[in-house]
CSV table of N, CA and C in Angstrom, one decimal:
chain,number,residue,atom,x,y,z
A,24,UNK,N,17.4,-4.2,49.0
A,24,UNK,CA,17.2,-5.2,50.1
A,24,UNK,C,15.8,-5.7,50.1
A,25,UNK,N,15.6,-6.9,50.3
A,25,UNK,CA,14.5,-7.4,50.4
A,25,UNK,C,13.6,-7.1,51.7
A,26,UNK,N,12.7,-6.9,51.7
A,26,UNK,CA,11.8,-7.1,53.2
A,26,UNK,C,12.1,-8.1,54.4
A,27,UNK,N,12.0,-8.7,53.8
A,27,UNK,CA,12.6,-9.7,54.9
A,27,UNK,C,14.1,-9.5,55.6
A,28,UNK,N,14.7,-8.7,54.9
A,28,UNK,CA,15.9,-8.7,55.4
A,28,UNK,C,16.2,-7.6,56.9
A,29,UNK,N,15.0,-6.9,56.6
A,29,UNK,CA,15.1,-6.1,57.9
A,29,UNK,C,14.2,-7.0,58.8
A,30,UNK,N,13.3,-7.4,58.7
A,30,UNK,CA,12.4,-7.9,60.2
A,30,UNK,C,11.5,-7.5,60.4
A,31,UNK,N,10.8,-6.7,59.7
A,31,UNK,CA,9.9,-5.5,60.3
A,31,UNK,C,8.5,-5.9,59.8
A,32,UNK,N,7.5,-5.2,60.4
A,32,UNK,CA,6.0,-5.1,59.7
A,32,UNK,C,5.3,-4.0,60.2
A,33,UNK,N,4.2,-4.1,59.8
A,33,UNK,CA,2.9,-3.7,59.8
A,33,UNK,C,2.1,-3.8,60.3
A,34,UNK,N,1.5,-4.2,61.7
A,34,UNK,CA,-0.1,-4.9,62.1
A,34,UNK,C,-0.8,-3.9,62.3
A,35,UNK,N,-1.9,-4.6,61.7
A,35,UNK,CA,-3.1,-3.5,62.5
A,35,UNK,C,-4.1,-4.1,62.4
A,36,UNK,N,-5.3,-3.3,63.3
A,36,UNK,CA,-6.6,-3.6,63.9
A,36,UNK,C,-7.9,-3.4,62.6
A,37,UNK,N,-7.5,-3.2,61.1
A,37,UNK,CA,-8.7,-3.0,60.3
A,37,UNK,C,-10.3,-4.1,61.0
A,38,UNK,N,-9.6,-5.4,61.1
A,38,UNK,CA,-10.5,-6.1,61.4
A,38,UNK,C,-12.0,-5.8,62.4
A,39,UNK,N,-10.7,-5.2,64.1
A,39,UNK,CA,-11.8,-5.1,64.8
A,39,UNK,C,-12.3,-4.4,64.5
A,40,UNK,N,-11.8,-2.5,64.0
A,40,UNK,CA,-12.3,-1.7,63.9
A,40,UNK,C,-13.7,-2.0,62.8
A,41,UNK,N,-13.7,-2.7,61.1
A,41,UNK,CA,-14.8,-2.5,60.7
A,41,UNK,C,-15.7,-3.3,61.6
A,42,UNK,N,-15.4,-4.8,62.3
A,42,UNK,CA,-16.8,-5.7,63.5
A,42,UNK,C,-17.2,-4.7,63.9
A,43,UNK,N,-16.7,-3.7,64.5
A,43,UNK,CA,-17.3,-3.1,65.6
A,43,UNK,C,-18.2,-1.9,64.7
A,44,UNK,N,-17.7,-1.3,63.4
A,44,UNK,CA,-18.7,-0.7,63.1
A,44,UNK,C,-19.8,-1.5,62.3
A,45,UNK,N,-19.9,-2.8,62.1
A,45,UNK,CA,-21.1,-3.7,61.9
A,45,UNK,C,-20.6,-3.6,60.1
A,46,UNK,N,-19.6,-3.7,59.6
A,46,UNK,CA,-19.4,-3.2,58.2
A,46,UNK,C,-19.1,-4.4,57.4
A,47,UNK,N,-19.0,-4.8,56.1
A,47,UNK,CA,-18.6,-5.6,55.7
A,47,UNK,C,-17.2,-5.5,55.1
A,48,UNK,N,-16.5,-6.0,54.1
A,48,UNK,CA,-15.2,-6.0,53.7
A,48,UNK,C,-15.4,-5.2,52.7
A,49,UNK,N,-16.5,-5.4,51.9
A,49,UNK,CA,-17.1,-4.9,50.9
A,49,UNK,C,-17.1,-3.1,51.2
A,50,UNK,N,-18.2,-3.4,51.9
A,50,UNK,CA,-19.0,-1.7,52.6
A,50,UNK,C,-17.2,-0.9,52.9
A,51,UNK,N,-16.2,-1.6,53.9
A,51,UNK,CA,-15.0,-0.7,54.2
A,51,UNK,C,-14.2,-0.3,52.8
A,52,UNK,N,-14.2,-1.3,51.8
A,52,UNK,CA,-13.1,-1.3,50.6
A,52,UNK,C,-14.0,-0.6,49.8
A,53,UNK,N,-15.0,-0.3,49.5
A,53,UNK,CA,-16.1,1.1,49.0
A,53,UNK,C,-15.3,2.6,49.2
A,54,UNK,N,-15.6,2.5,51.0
A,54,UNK,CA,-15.7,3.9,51.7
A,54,UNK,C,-14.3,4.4,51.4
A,55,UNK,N,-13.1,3.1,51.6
A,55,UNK,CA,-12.0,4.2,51.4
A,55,UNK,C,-11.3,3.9,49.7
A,56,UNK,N,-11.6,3.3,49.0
A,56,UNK,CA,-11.4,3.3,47.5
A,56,UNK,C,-10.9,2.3,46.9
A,57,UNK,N,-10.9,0.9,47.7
A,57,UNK,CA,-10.0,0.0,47.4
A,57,UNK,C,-10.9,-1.3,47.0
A,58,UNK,N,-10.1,-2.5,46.7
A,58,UNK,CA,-11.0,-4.0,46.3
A,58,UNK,C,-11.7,-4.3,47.6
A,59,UNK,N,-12.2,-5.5,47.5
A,59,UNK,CA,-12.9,-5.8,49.1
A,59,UNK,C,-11.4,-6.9,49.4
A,60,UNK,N,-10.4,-7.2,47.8
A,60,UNK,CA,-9.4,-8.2,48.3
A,60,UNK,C,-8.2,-8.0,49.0
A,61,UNK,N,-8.2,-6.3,49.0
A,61,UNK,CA,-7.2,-5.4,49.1
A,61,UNK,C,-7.4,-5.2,50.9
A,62,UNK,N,-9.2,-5.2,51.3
A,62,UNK,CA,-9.1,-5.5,53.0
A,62,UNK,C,-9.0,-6.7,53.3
A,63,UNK,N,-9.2,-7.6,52.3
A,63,UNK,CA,-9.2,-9.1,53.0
A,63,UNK,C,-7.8,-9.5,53.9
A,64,UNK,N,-6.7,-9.0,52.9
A,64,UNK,CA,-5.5,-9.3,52.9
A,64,UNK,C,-4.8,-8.6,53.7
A,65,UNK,N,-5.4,-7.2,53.9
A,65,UNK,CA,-5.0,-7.0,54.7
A,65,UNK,C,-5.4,-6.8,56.5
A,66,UNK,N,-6.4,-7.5,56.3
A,66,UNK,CA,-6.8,-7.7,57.9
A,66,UNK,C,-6.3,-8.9,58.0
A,67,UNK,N,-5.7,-10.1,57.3
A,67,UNK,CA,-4.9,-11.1,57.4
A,67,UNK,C,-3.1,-10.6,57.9
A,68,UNK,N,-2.9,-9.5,57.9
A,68,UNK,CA,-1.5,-9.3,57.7
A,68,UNK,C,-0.6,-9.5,57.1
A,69,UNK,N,-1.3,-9.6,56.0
A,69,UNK,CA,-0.6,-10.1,54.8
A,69,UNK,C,-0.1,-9.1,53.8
A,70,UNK,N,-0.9,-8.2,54.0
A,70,UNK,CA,-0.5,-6.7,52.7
A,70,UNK,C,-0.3,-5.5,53.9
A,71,UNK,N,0.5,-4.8,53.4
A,71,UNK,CA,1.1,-3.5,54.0
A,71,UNK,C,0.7,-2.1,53.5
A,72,UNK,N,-0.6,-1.7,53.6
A,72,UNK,CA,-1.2,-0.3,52.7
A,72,UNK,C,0.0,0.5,53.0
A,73,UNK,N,-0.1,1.2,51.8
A,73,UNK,CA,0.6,2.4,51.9
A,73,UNK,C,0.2,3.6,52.8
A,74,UNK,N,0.6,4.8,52.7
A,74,UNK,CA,0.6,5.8,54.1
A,74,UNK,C,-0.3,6.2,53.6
A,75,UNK,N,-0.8,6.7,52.4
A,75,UNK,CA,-1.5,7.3,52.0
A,75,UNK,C,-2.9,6.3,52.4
A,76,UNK,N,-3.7,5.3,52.1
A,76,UNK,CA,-4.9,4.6,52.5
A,76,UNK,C,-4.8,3.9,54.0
A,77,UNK,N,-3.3,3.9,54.7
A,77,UNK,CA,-3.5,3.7,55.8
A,77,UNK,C,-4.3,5.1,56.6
A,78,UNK,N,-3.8,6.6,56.0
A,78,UNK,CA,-4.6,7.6,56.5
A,78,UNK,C,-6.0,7.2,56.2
A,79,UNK,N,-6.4,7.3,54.7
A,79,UNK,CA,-7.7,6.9,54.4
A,79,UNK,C,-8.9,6.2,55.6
A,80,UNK,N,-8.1,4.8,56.0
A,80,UNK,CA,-8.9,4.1,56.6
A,80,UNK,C,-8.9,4.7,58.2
A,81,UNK,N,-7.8,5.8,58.5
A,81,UNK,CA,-8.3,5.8,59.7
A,81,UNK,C,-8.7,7.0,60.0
A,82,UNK,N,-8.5,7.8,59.0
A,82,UNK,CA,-9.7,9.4,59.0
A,82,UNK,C,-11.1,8.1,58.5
A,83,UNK,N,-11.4,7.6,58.3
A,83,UNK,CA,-12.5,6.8,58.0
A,83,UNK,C,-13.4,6.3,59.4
A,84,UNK,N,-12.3,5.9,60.2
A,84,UNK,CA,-12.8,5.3,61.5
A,84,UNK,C,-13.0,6.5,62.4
A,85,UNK,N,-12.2,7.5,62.0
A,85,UNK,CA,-12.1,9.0,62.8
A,85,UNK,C,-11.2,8.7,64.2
A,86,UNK,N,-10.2,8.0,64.0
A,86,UNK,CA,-9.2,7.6,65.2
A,86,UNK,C,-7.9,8.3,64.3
A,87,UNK,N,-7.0,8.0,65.2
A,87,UNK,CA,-5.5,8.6,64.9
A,87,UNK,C,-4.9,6.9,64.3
A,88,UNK,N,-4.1,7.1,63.3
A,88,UNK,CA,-3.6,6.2,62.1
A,88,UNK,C,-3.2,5.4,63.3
A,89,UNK,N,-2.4,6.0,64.9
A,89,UNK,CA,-1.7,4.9,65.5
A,89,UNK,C,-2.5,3.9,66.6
A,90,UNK,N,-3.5,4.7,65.9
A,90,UNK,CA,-5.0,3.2,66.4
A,90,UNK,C,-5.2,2.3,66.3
A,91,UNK,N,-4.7,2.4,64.7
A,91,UNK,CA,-5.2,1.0,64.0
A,91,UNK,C,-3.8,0.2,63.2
A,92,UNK,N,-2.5,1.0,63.1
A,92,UNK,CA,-1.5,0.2,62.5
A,92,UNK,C,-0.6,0.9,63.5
A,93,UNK,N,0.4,0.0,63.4
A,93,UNK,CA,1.5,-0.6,64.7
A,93,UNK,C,2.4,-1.0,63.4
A,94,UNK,N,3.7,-0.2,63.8
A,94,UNK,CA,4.6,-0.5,63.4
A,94,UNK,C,5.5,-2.0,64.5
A,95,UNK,N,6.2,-2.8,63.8
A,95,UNK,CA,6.5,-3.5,64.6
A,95,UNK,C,8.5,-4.3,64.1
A,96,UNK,N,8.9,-3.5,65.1
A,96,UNK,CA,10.6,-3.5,64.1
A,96,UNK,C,11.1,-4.7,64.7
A,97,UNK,N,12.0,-5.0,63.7
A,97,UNK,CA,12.8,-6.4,63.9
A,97,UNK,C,12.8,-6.8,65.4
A,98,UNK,N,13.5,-5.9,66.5
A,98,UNK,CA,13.3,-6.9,67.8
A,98,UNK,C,12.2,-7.1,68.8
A,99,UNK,N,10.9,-5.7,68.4
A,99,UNK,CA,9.9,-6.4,68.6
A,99,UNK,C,9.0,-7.8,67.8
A,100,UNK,N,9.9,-8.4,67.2
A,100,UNK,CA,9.0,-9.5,66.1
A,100,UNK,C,9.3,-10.9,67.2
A,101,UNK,N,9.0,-10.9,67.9
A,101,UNK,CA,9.4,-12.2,68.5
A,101,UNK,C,8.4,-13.0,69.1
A,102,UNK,N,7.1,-12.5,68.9
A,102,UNK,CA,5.9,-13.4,69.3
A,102,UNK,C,5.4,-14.4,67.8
């Protein structure tokens, strides 16, 4: 099945979290192992990290994963 066929996503806060620690895209995609295109995309909502560098980035930030990514299922998609 395709993605689209369920409804569902992904969001999350990478964005505010690196502003707030003064970081660049660059400086965040260093610390946890990734491109700086791999944060771009995905502070656009556009790429869905896997579980394993969604932990990464938020043992990174030192918050709990459900800090920063939000699952969001088909009948919450309505905004």
């Amino acid at each position: 099945m395709k993605k689209d066929e369920f409804g569902d996503s992904i969001k999350n806060k990478v964005y505010e979290f690196r502003v707030l620690k003064r970081l660049t895209q660059s400086e965040l995609a260093k610390a946890v192992g990734v491109s700086k295109q791999t944060i771009f995309v995905m502070e656009k909502n556009n790429y869905s990290p896997s579980l394993v560098l969604a932990y990464r980035i938020a043992d990174f930030f030192q918050v709990d994963i459900k800090d920063i990514f939000t699952y969001v299922g088909k009948d919450d998609n309505n905004d």
